[in-house]
Short mmCIF file of C-alpha atoms in Angstrom, two decimals:
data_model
loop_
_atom_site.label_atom_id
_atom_site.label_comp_id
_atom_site.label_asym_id
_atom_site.label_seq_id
_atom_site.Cartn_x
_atom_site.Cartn_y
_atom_site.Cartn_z
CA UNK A 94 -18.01 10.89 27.98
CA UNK A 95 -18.20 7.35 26.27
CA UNK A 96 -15.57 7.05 23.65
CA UNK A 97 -16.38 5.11 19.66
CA UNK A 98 -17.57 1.77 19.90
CA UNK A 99 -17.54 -0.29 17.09
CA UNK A 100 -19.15 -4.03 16.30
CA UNK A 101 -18.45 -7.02 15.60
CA UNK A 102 -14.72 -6.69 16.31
CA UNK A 103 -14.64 -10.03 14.34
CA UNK A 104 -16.19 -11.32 11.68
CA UNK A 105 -15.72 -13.62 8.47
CA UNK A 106 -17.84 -14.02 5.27
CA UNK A 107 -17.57 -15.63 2.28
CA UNK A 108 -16.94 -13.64 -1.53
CA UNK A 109 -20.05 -12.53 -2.49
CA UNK A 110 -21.76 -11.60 0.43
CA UNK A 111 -22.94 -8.86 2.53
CA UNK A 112 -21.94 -6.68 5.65
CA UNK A 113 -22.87 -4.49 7.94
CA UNK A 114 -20.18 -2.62 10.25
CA UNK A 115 -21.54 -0.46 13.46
CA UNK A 116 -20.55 2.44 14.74
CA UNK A 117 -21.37 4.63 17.87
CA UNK A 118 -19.91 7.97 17.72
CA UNK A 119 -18.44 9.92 20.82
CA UNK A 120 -21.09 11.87 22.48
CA UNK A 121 -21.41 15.07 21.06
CA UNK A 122 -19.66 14.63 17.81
CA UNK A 123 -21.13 15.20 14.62
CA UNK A 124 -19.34 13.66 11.42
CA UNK A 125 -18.24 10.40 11.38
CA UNK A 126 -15.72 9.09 9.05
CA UNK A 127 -14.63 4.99 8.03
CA UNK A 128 -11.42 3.85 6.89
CA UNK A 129 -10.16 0.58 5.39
CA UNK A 130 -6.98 -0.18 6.70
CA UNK A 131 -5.06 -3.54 4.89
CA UNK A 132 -2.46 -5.18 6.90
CA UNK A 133 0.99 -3.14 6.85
CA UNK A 134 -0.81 -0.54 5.40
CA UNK A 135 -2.25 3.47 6.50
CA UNK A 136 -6.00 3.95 6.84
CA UNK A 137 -7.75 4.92 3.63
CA UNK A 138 -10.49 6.71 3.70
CA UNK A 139 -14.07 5.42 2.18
CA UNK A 140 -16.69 8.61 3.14
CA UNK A 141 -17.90 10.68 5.72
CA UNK A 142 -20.82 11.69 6.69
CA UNK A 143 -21.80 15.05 8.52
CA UNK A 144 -25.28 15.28 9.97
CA UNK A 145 -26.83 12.48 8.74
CA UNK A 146 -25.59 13.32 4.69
CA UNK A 147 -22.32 11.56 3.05
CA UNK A 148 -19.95 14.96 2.41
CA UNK A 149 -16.74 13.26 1.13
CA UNK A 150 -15.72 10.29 -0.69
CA UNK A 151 -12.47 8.27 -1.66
CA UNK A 152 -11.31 6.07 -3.86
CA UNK A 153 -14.29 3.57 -3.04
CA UNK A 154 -16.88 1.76 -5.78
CA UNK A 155 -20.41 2.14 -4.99
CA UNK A 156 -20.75 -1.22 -3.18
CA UNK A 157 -19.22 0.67 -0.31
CA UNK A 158 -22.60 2.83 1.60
CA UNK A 159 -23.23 4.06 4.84
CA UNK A 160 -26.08 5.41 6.53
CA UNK A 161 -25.30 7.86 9.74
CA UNK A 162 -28.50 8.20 12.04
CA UNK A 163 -30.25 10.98 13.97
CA UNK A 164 -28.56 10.02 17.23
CA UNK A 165 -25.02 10.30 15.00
CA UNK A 166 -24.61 5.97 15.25
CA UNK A 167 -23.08 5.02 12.00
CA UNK A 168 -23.42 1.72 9.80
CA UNK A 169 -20.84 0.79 6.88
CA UNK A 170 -22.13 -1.69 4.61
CA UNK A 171 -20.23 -3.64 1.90
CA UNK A 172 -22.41 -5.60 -1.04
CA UNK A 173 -21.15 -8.82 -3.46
CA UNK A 174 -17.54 -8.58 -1.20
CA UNK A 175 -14.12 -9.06 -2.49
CA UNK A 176 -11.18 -11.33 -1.23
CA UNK A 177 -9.18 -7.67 -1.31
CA UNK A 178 -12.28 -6.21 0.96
CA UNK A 179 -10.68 -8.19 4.20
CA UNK A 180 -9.09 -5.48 6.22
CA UNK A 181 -9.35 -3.87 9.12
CA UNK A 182 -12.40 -0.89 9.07
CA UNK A 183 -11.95 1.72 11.28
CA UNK A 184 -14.93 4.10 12.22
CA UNK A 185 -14.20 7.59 13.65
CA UNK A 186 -15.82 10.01 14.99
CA UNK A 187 -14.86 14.26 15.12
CA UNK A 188 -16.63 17.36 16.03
CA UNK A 189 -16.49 19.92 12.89
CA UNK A 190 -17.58 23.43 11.99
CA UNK A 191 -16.41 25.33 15.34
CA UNK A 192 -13.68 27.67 14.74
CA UNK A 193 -11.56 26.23 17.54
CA UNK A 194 -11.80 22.45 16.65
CA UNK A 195 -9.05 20.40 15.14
CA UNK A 196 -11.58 18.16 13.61
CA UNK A 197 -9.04 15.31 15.31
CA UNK A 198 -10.22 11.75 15.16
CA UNK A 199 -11.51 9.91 17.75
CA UNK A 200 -10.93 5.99 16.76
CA UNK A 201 -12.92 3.21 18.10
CA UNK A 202 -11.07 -0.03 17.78
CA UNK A 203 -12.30 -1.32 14.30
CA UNK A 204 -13.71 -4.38 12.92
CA UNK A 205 -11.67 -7.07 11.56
CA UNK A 206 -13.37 -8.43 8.19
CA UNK A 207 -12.24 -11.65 6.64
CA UNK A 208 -13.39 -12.59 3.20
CA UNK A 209 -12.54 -16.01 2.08
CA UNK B 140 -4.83 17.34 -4.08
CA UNK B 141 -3.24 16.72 -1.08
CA UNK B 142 -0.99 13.66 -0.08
CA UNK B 143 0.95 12.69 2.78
CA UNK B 144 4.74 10.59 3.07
CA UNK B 145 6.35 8.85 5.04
CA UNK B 146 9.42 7.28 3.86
CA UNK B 147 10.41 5.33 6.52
CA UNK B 148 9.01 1.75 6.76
CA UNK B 149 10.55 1.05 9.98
CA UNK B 150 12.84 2.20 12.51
CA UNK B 151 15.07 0.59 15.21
CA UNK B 152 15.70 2.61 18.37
CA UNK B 153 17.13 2.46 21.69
CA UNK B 154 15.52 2.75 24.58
CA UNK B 155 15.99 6.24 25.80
CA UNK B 156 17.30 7.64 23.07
CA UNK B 157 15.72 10.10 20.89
CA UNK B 158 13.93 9.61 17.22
CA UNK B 159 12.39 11.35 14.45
CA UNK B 160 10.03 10.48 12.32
CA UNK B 161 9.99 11.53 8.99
CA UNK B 162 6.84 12.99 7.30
CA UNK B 163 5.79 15.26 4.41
CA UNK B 164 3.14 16.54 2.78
CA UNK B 165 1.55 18.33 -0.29
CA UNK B 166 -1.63 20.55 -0.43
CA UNK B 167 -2.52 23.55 -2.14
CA UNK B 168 -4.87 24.94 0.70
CA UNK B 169 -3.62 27.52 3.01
CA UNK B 170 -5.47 26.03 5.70
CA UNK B 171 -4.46 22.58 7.31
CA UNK B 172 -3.89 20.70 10.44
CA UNK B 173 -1.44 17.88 10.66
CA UNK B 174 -1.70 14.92 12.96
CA UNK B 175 0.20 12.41 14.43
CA UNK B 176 -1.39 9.04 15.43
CA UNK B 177 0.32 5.86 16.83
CA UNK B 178 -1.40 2.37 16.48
CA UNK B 179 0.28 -0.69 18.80
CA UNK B 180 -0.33 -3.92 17.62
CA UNK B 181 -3.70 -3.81 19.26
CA UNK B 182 -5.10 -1.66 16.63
CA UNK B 183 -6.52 1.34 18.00
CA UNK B 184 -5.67 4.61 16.94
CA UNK B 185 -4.14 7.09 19.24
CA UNK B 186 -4.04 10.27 18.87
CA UNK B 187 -0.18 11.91 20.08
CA UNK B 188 -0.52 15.78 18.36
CA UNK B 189 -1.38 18.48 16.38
CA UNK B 190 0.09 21.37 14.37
CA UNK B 191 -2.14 23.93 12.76
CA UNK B 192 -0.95 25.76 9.34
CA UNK B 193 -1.45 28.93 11.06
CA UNK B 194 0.62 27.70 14.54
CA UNK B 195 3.72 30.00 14.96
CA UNK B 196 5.29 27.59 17.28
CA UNK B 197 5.98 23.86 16.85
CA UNK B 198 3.72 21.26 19.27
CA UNK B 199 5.08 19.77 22.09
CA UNK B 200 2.92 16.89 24.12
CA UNK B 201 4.91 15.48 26.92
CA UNK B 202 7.62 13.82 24.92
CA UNK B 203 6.24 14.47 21.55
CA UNK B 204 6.96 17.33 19.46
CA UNK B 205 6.17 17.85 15.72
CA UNK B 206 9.16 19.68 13.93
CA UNK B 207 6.81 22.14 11.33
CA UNK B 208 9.07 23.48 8.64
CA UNK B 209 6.42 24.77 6.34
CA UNK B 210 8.00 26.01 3.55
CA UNK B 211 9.24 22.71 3.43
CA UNK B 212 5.99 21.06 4.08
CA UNK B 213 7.61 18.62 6.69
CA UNK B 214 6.17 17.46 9.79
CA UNK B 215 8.39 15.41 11.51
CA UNK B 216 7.53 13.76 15.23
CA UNK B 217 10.41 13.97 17.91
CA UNK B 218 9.92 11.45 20.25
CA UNK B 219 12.54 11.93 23.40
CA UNK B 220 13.65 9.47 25.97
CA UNK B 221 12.24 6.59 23.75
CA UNK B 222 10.26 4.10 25.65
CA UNK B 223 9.62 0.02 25.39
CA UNK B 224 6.03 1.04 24.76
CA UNK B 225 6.67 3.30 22.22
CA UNK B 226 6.90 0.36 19.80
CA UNK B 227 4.44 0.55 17.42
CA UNK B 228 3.02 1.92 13.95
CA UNK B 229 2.86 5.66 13.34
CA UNK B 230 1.00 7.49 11.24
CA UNK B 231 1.46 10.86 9.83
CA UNK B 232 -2.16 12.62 8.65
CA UNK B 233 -3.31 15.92 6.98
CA UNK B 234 -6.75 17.86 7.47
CA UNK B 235 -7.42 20.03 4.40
CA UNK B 236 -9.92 22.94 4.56
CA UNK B 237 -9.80 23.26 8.67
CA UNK B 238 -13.33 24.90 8.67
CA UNK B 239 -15.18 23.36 6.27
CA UNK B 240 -17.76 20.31 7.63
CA UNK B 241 -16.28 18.20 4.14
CA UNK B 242 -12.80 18.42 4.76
CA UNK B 243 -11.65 14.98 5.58
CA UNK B 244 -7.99 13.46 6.89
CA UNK B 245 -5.70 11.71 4.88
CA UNK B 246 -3.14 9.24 5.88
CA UNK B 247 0.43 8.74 5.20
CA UNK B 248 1.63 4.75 5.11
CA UNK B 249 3.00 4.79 8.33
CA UNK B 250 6.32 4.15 10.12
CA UNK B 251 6.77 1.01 12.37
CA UNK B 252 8.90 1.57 15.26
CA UNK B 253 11.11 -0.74 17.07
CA UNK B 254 12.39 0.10 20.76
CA UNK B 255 15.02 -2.19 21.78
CA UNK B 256 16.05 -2.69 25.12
#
């Protein structure tokens, strides 16, 4: 069972830009979920997305999308970014709908944005 | 709408001894799970344990346990015989609506831990 692999683990850009975060879910799981998380701070959620549709949003403007594909790989992209955008982005990954599931998280290890 | 806190910023423990950390919540659902994660300065999340609304009986992983008091929506983590390696950041989260696919986890700001020696 491969675990949630994310990409780049690094990466810097400039205000005003755009990026693209990666995700590959666990095998088998079906919703995937991305969180900002700002230094000394707790993960806050941005969406989810279950089977390929977004079905939850926080607190998030609209230059925060995401696409989840077929084969339930995920992509987070941020347009025109913000000095406040640099953070670390978390991608996770959960199986949902079964009566016995926890819907727990299953992390992969982020992606470290800089904006300068 | 539901919220999760964790009024502890940090904590300084030591080793061996036993610590609690502090965490409450608010939702109006009937239906939850709670979650503990820990995060070393490495970043990954790791998951620790889980309490269900509907869970008679408090959690216990190895040397975790989650202290449920319901009524007064507290979920407190026990960790016993504290370790060197325990040192890190943990979060406290909440799953709303266990059984629907939109139900999403929220996260608390987090406790940093400090095992000394």
């Amino acid at each position: 069972e491969t675990g949630v692999t994310q990409s780049p683990t690094h990466l810097i850009k400039t205000r005003g830009q755009q990026v693209t975060l990666r995700c590959s879910s666990q095998s088998g799981h079906n919703t995937v979920s991305w969180y900002q998380q700002a230094l000394g701070q707790g993960p806050q959620f941005i969406f989810q997305y279950y089977r390929e549709e977004e079905n939850g949003r926080g607190n998030f403007p609209p230059r925060f999308s995401g696409l989840q594909f077929p084969n339930y790989s995920s992509e987070l992209n941020v347009n025109a970014l913000e000095l406040d955008d640099s953070a670390l982005y978390l991608c996770a990954s959960s199986l949902s709908q079964r009566e016995w599931d926890t819907g727990e998280l299953f992390f992969g290890e982020g992606s470290r944005l800089t904006v300068l | 709408a539901q919220k999760i806190t964790q009024t502890q910023p940090g904590m300084f423990v030591q080793e061996k001894e036993a610590v609690t950390l502090d965490c409450t919540y608010d939702t109006s659902d009937q239906s939850y799970g709670l979650f503990w994660y820990k995060q070393p300065s490495s970043g990954e999340m790791i998951f620790l344990i889980y309490q269900g609304s509907y869970d008679e009986q408090n959690a216990t992983e190895g040397r975790y346990s989650l202290n449920f008091q319901k009524a007064r929506k507290s979920a407190n983590l026990v960790i016993s015989a504290s370790q060197l390696g325990d040192s890190a950041m943990y979060f406290c989260a909440m799953r709303e609506g266990l059984y629907s696919s939109a139900s999403k986890i929220i996260f608390g700001s987090g406790t940093r831990l400090s095992i000394r020696p």
